CSV table of C-alpha atoms in Angstrom, one decimal:
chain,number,residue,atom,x,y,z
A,248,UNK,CA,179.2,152.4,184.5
A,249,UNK,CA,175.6,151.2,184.9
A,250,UNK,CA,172.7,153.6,184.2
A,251,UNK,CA,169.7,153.0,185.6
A,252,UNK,CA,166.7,154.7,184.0
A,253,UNK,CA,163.9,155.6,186.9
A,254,UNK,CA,160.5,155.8,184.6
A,255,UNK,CA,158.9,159.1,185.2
A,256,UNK,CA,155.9,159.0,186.8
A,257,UNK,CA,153.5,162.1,186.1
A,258,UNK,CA,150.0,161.1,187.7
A,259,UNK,CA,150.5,163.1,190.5
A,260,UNK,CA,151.4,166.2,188.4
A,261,UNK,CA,147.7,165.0,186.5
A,262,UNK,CA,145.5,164.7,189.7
A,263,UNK,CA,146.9,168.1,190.8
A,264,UNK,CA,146.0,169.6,187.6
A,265,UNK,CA,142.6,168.4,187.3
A,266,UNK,CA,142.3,169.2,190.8
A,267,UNK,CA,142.6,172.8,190.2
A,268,UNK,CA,140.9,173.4,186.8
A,269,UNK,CA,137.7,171.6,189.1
A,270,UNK,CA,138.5,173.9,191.7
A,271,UNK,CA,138.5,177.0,189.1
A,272,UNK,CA,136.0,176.1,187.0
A,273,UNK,CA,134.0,176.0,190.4
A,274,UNK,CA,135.0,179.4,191.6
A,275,UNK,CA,134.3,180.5,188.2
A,276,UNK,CA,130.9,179.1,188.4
A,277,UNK,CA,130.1,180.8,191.4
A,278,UNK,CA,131.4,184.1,190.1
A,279,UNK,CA,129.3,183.7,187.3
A,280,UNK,CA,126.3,182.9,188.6
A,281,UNK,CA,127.0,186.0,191.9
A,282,UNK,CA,127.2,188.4,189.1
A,283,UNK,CA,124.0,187.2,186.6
A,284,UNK,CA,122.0,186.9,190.7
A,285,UNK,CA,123.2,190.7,191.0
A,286,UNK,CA,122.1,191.8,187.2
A,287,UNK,CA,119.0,190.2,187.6
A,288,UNK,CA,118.1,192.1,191.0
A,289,UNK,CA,119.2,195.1,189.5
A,290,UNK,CA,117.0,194.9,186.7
A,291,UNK,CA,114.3,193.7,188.9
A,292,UNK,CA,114.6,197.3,191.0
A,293,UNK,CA,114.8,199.0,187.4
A,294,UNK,CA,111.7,197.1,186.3
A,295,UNK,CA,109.8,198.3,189.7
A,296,UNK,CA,111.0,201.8,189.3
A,297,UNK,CA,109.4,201.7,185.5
A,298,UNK,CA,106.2,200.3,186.6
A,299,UNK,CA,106.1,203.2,189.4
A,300,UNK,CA,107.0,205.9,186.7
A,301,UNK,CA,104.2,204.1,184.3
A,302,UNK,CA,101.8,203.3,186.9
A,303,UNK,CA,99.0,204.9,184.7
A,304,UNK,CA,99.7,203.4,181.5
A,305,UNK,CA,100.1,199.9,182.7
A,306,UNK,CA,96.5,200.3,184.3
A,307,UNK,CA,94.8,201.8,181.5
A,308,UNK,CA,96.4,201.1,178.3
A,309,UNK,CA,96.2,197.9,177.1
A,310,UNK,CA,98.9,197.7,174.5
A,311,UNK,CA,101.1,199.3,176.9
A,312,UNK,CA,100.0,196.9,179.4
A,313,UNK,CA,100.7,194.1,177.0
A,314,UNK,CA,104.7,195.2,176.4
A,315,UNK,CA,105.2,195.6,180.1
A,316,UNK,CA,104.4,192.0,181.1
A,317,UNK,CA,106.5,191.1,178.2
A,318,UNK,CA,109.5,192.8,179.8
A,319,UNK,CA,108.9,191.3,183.0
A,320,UNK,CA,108.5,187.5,181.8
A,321,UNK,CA,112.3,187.1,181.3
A,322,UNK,CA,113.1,187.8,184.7
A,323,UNK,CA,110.6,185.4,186.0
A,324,UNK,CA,108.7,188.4,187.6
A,325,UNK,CA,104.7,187.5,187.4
A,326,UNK,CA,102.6,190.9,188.4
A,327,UNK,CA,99.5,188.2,187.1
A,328,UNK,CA,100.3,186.1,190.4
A,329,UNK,CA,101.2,188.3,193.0
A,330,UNK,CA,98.3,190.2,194.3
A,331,UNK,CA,99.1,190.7,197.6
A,332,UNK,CA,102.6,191.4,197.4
A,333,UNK,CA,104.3,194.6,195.7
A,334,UNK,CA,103.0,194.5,192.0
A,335,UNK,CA,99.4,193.6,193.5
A,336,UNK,CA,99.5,196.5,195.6
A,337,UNK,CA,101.1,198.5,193.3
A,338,UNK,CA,99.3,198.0,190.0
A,339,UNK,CA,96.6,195.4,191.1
A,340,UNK,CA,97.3,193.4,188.2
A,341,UNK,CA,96.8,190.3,189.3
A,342,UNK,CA,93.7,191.2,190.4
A,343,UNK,CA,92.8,192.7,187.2
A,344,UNK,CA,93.3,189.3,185.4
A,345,UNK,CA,91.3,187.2,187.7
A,346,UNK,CA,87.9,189.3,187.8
A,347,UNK,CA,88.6,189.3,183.9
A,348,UNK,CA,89.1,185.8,183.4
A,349,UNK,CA,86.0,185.4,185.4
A,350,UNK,CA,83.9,187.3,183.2
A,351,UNK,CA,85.5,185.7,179.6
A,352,UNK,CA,84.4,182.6,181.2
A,353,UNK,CA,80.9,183.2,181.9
A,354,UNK,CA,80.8,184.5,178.4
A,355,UNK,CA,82.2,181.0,176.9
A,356,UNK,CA,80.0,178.8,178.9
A,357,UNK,CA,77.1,180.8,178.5
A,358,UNK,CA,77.4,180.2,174.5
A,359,UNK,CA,78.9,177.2,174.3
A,360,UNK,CA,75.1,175.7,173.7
A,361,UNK,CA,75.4,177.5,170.3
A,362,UNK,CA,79.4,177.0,169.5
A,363,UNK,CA,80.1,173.6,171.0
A,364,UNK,CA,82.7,175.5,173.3
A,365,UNK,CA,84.4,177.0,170.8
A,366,UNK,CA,84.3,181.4,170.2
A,367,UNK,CA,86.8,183.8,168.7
A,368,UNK,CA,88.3,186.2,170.9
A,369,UNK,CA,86.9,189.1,169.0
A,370,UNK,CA,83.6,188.1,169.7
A,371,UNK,CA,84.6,187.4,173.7
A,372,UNK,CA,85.6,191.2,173.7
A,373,UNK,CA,82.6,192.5,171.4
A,374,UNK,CA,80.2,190.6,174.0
A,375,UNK,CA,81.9,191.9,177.1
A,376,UNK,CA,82.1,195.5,175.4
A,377,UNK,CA,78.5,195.7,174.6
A,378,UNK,CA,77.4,194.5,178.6
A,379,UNK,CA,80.0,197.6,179.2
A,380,UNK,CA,82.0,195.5,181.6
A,381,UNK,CA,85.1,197.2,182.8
A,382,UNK,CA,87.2,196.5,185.6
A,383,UNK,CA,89.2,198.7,188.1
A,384,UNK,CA,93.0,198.4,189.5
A,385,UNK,CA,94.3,198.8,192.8
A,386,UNK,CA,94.3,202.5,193.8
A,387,UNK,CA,92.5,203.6,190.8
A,388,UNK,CA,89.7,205.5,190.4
A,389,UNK,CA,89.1,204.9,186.7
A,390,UNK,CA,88.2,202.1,185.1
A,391,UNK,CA,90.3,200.2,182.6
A,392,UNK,CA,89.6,199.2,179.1
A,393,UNK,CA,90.8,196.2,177.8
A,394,UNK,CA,92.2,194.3,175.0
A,395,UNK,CA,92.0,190.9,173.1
A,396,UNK,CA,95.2,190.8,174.3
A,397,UNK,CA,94.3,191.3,177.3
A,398,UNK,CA,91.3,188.5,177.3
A,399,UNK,CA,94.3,186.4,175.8
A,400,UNK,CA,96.3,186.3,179.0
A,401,UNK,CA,93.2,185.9,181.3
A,402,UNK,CA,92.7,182.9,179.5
A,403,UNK,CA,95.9,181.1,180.1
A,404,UNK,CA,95.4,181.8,184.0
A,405,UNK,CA,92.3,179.9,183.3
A,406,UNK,CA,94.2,176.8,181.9
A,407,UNK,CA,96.5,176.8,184.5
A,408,UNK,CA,93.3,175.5,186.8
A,409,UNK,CA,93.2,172.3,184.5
A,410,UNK,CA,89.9,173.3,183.5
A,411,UNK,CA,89.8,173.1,179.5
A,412,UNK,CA,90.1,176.5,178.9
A,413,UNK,CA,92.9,177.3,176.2
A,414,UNK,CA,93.6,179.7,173.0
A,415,UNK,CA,94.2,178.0,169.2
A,416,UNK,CA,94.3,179.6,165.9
A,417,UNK,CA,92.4,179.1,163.4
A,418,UNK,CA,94.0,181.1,159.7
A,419,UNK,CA,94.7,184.2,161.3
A,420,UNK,CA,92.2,183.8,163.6
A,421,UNK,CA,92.5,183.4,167.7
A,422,UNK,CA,89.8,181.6,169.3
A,423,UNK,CA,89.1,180.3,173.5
A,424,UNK,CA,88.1,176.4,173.8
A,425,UNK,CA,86.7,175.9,176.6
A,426,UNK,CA,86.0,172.1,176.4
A,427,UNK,CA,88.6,169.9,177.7
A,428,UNK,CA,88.5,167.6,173.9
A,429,UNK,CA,92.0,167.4,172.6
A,430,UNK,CA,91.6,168.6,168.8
A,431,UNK,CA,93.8,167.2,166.9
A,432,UNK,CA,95.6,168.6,163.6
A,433,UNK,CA,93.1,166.9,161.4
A,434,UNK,CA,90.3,169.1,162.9
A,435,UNK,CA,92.5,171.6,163.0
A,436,UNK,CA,92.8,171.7,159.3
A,437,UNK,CA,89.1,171.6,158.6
A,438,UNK,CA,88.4,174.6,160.7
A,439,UNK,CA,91.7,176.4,158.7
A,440,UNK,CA,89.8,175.1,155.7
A,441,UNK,CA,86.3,176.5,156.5
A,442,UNK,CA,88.0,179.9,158.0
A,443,UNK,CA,89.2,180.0,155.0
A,444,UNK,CA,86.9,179.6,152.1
A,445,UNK,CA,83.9,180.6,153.4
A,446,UNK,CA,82.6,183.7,155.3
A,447,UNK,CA,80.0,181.8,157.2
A,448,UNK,CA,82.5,179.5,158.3
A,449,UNK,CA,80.8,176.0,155.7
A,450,UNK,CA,83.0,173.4,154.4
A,451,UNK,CA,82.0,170.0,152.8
A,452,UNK,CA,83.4,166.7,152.4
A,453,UNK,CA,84.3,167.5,148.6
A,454,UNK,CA,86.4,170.9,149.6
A,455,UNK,CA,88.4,168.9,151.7
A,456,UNK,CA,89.1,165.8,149.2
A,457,UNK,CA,89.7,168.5,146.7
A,458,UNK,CA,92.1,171.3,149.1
A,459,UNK,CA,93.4,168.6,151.3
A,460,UNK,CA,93.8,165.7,149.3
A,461,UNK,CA,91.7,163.6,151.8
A,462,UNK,CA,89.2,160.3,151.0
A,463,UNK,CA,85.6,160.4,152.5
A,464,UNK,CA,86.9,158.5,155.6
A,465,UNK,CA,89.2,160.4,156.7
A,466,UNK,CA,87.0,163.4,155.9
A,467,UNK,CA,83.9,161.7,158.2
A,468,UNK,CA,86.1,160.7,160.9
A,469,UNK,CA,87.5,164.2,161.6
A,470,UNK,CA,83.5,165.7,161.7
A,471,UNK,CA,82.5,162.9,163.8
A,472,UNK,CA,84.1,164.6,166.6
A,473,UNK,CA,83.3,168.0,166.0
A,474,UNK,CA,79.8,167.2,165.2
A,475,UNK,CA,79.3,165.0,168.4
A,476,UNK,CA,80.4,168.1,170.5
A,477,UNK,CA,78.6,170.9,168.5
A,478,UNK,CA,81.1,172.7,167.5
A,479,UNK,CA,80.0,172.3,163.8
A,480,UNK,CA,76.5,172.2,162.4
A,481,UNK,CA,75.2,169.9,159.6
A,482,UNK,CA,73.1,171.3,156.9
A,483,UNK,CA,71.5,169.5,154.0
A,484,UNK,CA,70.5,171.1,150.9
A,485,UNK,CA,69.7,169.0,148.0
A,486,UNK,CA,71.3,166.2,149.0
A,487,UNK,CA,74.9,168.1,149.6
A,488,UNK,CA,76.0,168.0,153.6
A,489,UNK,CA,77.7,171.3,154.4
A,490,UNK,CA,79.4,171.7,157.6
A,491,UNK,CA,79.1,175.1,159.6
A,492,UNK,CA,81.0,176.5,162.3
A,493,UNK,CA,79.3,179.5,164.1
A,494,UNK,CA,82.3,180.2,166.1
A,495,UNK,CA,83.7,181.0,162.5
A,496,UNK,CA,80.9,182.9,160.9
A,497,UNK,CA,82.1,186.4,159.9
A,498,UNK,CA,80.5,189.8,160.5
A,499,UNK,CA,79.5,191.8,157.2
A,500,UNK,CA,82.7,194.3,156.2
A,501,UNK,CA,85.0,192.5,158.6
């Protein structure tokens, strides 16, 4: 008797297969992403019910104010940007932001003369504070105080207009730039350096060869910048250069 051996041919059987783990992996997808769409609008409707309930807070508590926008950032919701829609009529947040943004930029320009564009925070808020600006939300008949915080966020609304403005910090320090110079981390490390060694903010060529390790060229070539733009001052006594930042100069007891 002759056997004849057929060969088994499975590719079929694979295409189907593949076939349908594509086609459930897809519906899976789908499920997936119906169900995180439905969380997210959920949580959305929660986060509008909070801000309702809170309505006062948000307005005139800063740190409160502060942890609220944190909550809404994950689910993309930006109060900051919608002032004409439900959060700015609501809460007038947005709106908030802007005027304050406005005003922390007047402040920056106005002393950039003395600072070379360069101011801590603290100081934006102690200048605003002693003008006794305040600002008013939607529906609100108080006016709201503020926070560095506060100034912190106006501040990156400003960037987002390309115009320079941004936050750094300097030690523990948080300061606006409002010059569109890129510094770079060698001028970021004599600023760290003069934060913190001095409490007028004074640094020289020999506290940087002797804390950071640097030669005199490299030491000249990251004032040259900072110099040209005046955002350090040159002093010399005796023969010795000393460098001074005013944007870092420290108030007595702080």
């Amino acid at each position: 008797m002759i056997h004849i051996m057929i060969p088994y041919n499975n590719n079929n059987n694979n295409n189907n297969n593949t076939h349908s783990y594509a086609k459930k992996a897809e519906e899976l997808k789908a499920t997936s992403l119906a169900s995180a769409m439905e969380t997210v609008e959920k949580l959305e409707i929660t986060l509008g019910e909070f801000a309702k309930t809170h309505k006062h807070s948000i307005q005139h508590d800063p740190e409160f104010r502060a942890r609220f926008l944190e909550m809404c950032a994950p689910l993309g919701v930006d109060p900051l940007s919608a002032e004409k829609g439900f959060w700015g009529s609501m809460l007038g947040i947005g709106e908030f932001y802007y005027e304050l943004s406005v005003k922390v930029a007047e402040v920056c320009l106005a002393s950039r003369s003395r600072n070379g564009g360069i101011i801590k925070v603290s100081e934006v808020k102690d200048i605003l504070t002693q003008r006794g600006t305040r600002f008013q939300f939607a529906n609100s008949k108080n006016k709201s105080s503020y926070s560095e915080e506060d100034i912190i966020t106006s501040v990156k609304k400003l960037s987002k207009l390309g115009s320079g403005f941004r936050t750094i910090k300097v030690g523990r320090v948080v300061m606006i730039v409002s010059v569109p110079e890129e510094l770079d981390d060698d001028h970021m490390q004599v600023m760290n350096l003069a934060e913190d060694i001095s409490l007028y903010g004074v640094v020289t060529v020999d506290d940087m060869t002797r804390e950071l390790g640097w030669d005199k060229d490299r030491s000249n070539r990251a004032l040259e910048l900072l110099l040209g733009k005046g955002m350090v001052w040159l002093d010399i006594h005796r023969d010795q250069k000393r460098y001074w930042f005013p944007s870092l100069w420290k108030k007595q007891g702080s």
